[in-house]
Tab-separated table of C-alpha atoms in Angstrom:
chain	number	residue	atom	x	y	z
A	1	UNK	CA	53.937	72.727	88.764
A	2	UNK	CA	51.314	73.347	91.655
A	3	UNK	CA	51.676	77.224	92.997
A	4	UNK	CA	52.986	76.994	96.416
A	5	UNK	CA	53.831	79.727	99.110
A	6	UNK	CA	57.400	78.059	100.439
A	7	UNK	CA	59.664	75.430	99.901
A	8	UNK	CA	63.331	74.185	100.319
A	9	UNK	CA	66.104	73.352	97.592
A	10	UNK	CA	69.815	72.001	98.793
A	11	UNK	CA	72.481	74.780	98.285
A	12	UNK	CA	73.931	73.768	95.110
A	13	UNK	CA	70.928	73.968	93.139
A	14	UNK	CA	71.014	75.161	89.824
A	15	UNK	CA	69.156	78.623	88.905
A	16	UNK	CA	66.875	77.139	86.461
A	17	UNK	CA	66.042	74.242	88.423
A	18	UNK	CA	64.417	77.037	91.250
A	19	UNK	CA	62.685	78.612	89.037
A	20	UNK	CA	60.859	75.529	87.165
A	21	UNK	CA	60.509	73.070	90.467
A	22	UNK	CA	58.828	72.784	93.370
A	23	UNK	CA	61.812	71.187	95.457
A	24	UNK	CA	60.456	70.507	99.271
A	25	UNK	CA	57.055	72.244	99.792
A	26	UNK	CA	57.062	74.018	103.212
A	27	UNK	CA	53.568	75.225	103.589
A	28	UNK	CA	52.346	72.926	106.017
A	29	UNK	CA	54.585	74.295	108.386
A	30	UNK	CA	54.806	78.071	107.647
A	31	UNK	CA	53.088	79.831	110.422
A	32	UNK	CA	54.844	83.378	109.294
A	33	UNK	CA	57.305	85.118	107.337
A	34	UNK	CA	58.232	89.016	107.690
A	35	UNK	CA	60.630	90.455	105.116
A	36	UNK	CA	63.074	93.876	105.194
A	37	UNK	CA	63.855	95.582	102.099
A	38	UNK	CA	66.462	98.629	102.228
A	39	UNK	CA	67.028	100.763	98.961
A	40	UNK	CA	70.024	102.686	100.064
A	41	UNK	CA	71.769	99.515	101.479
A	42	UNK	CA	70.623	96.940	99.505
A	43	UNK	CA	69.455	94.855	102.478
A	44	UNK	CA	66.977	92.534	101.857
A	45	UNK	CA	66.002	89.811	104.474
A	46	UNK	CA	63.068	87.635	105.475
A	47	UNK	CA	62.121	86.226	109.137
A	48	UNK	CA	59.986	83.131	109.038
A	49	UNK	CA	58.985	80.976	111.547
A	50	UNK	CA	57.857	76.960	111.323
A	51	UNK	CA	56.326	74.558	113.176
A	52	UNK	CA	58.962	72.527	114.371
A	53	UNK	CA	58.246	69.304	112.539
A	54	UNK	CA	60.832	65.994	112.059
A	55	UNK	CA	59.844	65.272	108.703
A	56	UNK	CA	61.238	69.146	107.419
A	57	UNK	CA	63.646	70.022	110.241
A	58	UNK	CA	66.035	68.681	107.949
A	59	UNK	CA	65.781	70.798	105.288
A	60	UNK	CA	65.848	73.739	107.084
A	61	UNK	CA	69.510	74.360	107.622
A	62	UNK	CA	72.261	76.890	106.749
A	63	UNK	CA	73.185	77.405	103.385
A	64	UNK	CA	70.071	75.962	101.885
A	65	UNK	CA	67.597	78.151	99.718
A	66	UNK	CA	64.421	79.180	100.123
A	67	UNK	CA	61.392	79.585	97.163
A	68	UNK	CA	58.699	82.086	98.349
A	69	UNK	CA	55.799	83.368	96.896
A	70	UNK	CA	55.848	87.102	96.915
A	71	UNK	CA	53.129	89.516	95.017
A	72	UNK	CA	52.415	87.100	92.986
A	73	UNK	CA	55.511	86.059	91.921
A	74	UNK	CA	58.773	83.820	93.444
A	75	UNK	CA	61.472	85.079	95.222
A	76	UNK	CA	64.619	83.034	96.014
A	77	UNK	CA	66.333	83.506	100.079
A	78	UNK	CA	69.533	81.773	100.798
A	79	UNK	CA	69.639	80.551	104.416
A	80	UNK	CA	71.910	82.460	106.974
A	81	UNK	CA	70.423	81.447	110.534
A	82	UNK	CA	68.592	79.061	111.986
A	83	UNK	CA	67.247	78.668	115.582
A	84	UNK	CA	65.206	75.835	117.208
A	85	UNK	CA	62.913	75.571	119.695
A	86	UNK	CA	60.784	72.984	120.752
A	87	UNK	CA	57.787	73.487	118.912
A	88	UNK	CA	58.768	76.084	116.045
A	89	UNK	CA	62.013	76.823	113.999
A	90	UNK	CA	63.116	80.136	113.538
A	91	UNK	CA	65.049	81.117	110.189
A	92	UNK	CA	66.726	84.376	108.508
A	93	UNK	CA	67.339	84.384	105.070
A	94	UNK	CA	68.905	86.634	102.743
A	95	UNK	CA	67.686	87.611	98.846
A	96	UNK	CA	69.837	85.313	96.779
A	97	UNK	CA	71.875	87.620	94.986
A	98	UNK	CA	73.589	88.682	98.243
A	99	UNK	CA	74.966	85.238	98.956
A	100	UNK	CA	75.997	85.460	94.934
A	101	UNK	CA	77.954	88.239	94.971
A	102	UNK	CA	79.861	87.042	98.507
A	103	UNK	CA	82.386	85.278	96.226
A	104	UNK	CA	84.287	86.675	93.319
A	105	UNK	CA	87.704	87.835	94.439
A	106	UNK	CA	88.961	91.154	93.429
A	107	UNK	CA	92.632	90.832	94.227
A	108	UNK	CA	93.336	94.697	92.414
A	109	UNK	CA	90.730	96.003	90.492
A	110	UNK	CA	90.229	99.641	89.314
A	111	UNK	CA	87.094	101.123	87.574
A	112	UNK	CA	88.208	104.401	86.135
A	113	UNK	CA	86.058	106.973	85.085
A	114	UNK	CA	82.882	104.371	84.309
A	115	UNK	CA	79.164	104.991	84.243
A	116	UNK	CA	77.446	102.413	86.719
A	117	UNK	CA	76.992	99.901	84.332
A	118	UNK	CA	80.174	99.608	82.864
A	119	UNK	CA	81.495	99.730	86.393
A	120	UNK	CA	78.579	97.100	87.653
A	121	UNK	CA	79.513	94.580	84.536
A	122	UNK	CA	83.510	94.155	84.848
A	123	UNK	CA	83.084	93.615	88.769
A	124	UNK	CA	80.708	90.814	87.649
A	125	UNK	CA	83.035	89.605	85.713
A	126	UNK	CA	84.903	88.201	88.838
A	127	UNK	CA	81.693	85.890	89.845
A	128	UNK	CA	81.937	82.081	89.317
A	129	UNK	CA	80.170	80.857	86.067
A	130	UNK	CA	78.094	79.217	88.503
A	131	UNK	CA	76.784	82.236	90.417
A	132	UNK	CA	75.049	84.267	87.831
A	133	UNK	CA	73.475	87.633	88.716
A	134	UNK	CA	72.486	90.075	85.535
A	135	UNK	CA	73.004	93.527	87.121
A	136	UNK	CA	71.043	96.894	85.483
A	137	UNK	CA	71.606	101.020	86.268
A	138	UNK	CA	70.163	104.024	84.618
A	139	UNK	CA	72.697	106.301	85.941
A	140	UNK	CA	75.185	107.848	83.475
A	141	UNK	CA	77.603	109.133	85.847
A	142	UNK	CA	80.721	108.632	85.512
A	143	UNK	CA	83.203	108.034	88.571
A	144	UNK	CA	86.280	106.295	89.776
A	145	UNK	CA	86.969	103.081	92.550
A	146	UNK	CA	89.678	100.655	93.182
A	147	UNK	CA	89.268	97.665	94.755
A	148	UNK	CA	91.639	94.811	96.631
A	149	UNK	CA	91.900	92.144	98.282
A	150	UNK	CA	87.822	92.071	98.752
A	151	UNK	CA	84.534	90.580	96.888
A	152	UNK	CA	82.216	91.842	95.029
A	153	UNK	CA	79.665	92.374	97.375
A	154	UNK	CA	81.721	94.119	99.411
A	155	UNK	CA	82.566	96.363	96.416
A	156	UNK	CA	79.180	97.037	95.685
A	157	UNK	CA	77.685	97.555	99.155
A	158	UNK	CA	80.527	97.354	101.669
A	159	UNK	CA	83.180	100.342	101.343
A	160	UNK	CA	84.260	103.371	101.556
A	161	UNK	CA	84.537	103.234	97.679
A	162	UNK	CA	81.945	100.881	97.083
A	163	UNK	CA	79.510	101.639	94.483
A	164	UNK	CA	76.476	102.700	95.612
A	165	UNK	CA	78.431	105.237	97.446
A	166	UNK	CA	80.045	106.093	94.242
A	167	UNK	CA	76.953	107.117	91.890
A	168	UNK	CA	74.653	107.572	95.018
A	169	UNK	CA	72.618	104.414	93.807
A	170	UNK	CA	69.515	102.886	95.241
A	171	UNK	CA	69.254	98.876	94.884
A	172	UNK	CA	66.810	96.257	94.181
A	173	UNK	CA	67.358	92.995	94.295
A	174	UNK	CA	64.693	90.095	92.324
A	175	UNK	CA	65.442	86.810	91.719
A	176	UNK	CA	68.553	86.673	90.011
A	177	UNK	CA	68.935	90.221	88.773
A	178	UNK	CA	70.349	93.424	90.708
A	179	UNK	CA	69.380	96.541	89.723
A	180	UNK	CA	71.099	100.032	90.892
A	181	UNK	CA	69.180	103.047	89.419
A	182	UNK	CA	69.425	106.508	91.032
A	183	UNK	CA	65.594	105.882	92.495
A	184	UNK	CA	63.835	102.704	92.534
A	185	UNK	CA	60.481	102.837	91.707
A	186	UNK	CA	58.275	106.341	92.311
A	187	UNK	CA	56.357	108.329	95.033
A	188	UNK	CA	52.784	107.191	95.194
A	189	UNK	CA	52.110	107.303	98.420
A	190	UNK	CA	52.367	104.877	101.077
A	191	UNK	CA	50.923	101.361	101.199
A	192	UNK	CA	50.455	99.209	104.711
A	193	UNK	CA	50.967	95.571	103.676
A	194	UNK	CA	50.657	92.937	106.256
A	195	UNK	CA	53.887	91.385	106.829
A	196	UNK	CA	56.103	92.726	104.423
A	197	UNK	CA	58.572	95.640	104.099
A	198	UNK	CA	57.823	97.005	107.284
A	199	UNK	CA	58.535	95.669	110.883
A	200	UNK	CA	56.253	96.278	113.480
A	201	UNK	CA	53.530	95.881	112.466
A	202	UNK	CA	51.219	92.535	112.128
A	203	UNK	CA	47.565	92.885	111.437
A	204	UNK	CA	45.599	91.056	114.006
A	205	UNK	CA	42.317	92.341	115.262
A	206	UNK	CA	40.603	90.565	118.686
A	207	UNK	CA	38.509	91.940	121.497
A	208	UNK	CA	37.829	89.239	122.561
A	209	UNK	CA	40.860	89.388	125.647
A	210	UNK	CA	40.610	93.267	125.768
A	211	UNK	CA	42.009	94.440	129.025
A	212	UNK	CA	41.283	98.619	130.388
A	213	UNK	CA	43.221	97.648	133.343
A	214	UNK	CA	46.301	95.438	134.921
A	215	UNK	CA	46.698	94.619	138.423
A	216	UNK	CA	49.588	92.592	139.868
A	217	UNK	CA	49.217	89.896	141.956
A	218	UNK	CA	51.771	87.827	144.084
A	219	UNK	CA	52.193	84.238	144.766
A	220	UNK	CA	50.884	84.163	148.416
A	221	UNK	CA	47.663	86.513	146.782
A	222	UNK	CA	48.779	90.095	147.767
């Protein structure tokens, strides 16, 4: 298996099958990709942008998933929007896990007095076979939610009572695993990455069209 920066599997791909194939290699048409990455929220999308070419256009449609190359290693996006103009295609696309946890019905569950994990591992009991997401805390506390008539990623991240507003837990979302620890990571300062984590900010240096000055002109030359 060539490394590759992007490509495109159908929806109903299996998780192994991501991990060890190649599926539809994008590269040839990836002009950018910008991703968002929220802790507190567990938000975690990516804006990319392709040439607009017939012989991909296809595959790049709702619902389908994504296989990116990120620090070295592959991250999996599940399609959510896609825009079209004519000469590049415009997509948003979540972290996988966030689409995974979208189904699972919790018609009247209660968590009572649980640490995280206990609490994390029954609501993922309610997932499809099919969707499989191995979820991970550090945090001991012990607390209290009830949820109906919602999913389980509205449990986790969407309510009043959800979890992470429960045990005051940070996220991180890789591949196929969610983890909710009390911090993610550590303080080491700050790094500046081009194109990822933070919007805003694109590094692209060129004097060559350097203006000091503007000045407005009219159609009839005032």
């Amino acid at each position: 298996m060539i490394k590759i920066k992007c490509s495109v599997f159908s929806k109903d791909t299996s998780n192994i099958d991501l991990i060890s194939n190649n599926g539809i290699i994008l590269d040839s048409i990836l002009t950018s990709a910008i991703s968002k990455e929220e802790l507190e929220t567990g938000y975690y999308n990516i804006d990319l942008t392709f040439v607009n070419n017939k012989e991909f256009k296809q595959y790049l449609v709702e619902e389908n998933i994504l296989k990116l190359l990120r620090d070295d290693d592959y991250e999996f996006f599940y399609i959510t929007k896609v825009e079209e103009e004519h000469d590049y295609i415009y997509v948003t696309a979540s972290q996988i896990t966030t689409y995974l946890c979208l189904s699972g019905y919790l018609e009247d569950v209660r968590v009572v007095d649980a640490g995280c994990q206990a609490a994390l591992t029954k609501l993922a009991s309610y997932l499809p076979a099919n969707n499989k997401v191995t979820f991970n805390s550090d945090i001991t506390t012990k607390a209290t939610g009830y949820y109906v008539d919602q999913n389980v990623y509205e449990a986790i991240w969407d309510d009043n009572n959800c979890i992470t507003t429960l045990y005051n837990a940070e996220t991180q979302r890789r591949k196929f695993t969610v983890t909710l620890n009390q911090h993610i990571g550590s303080d080491k300062g700050f790094t500046i990455t081009e194109g990822k984590n933070i919007t805003g900010f694109r590094a692209n240096t060129n004097i060559d069209e350097v203006y000091t000055m503007v000045r407005g002109k009219g159609f009839n030359g005032i």
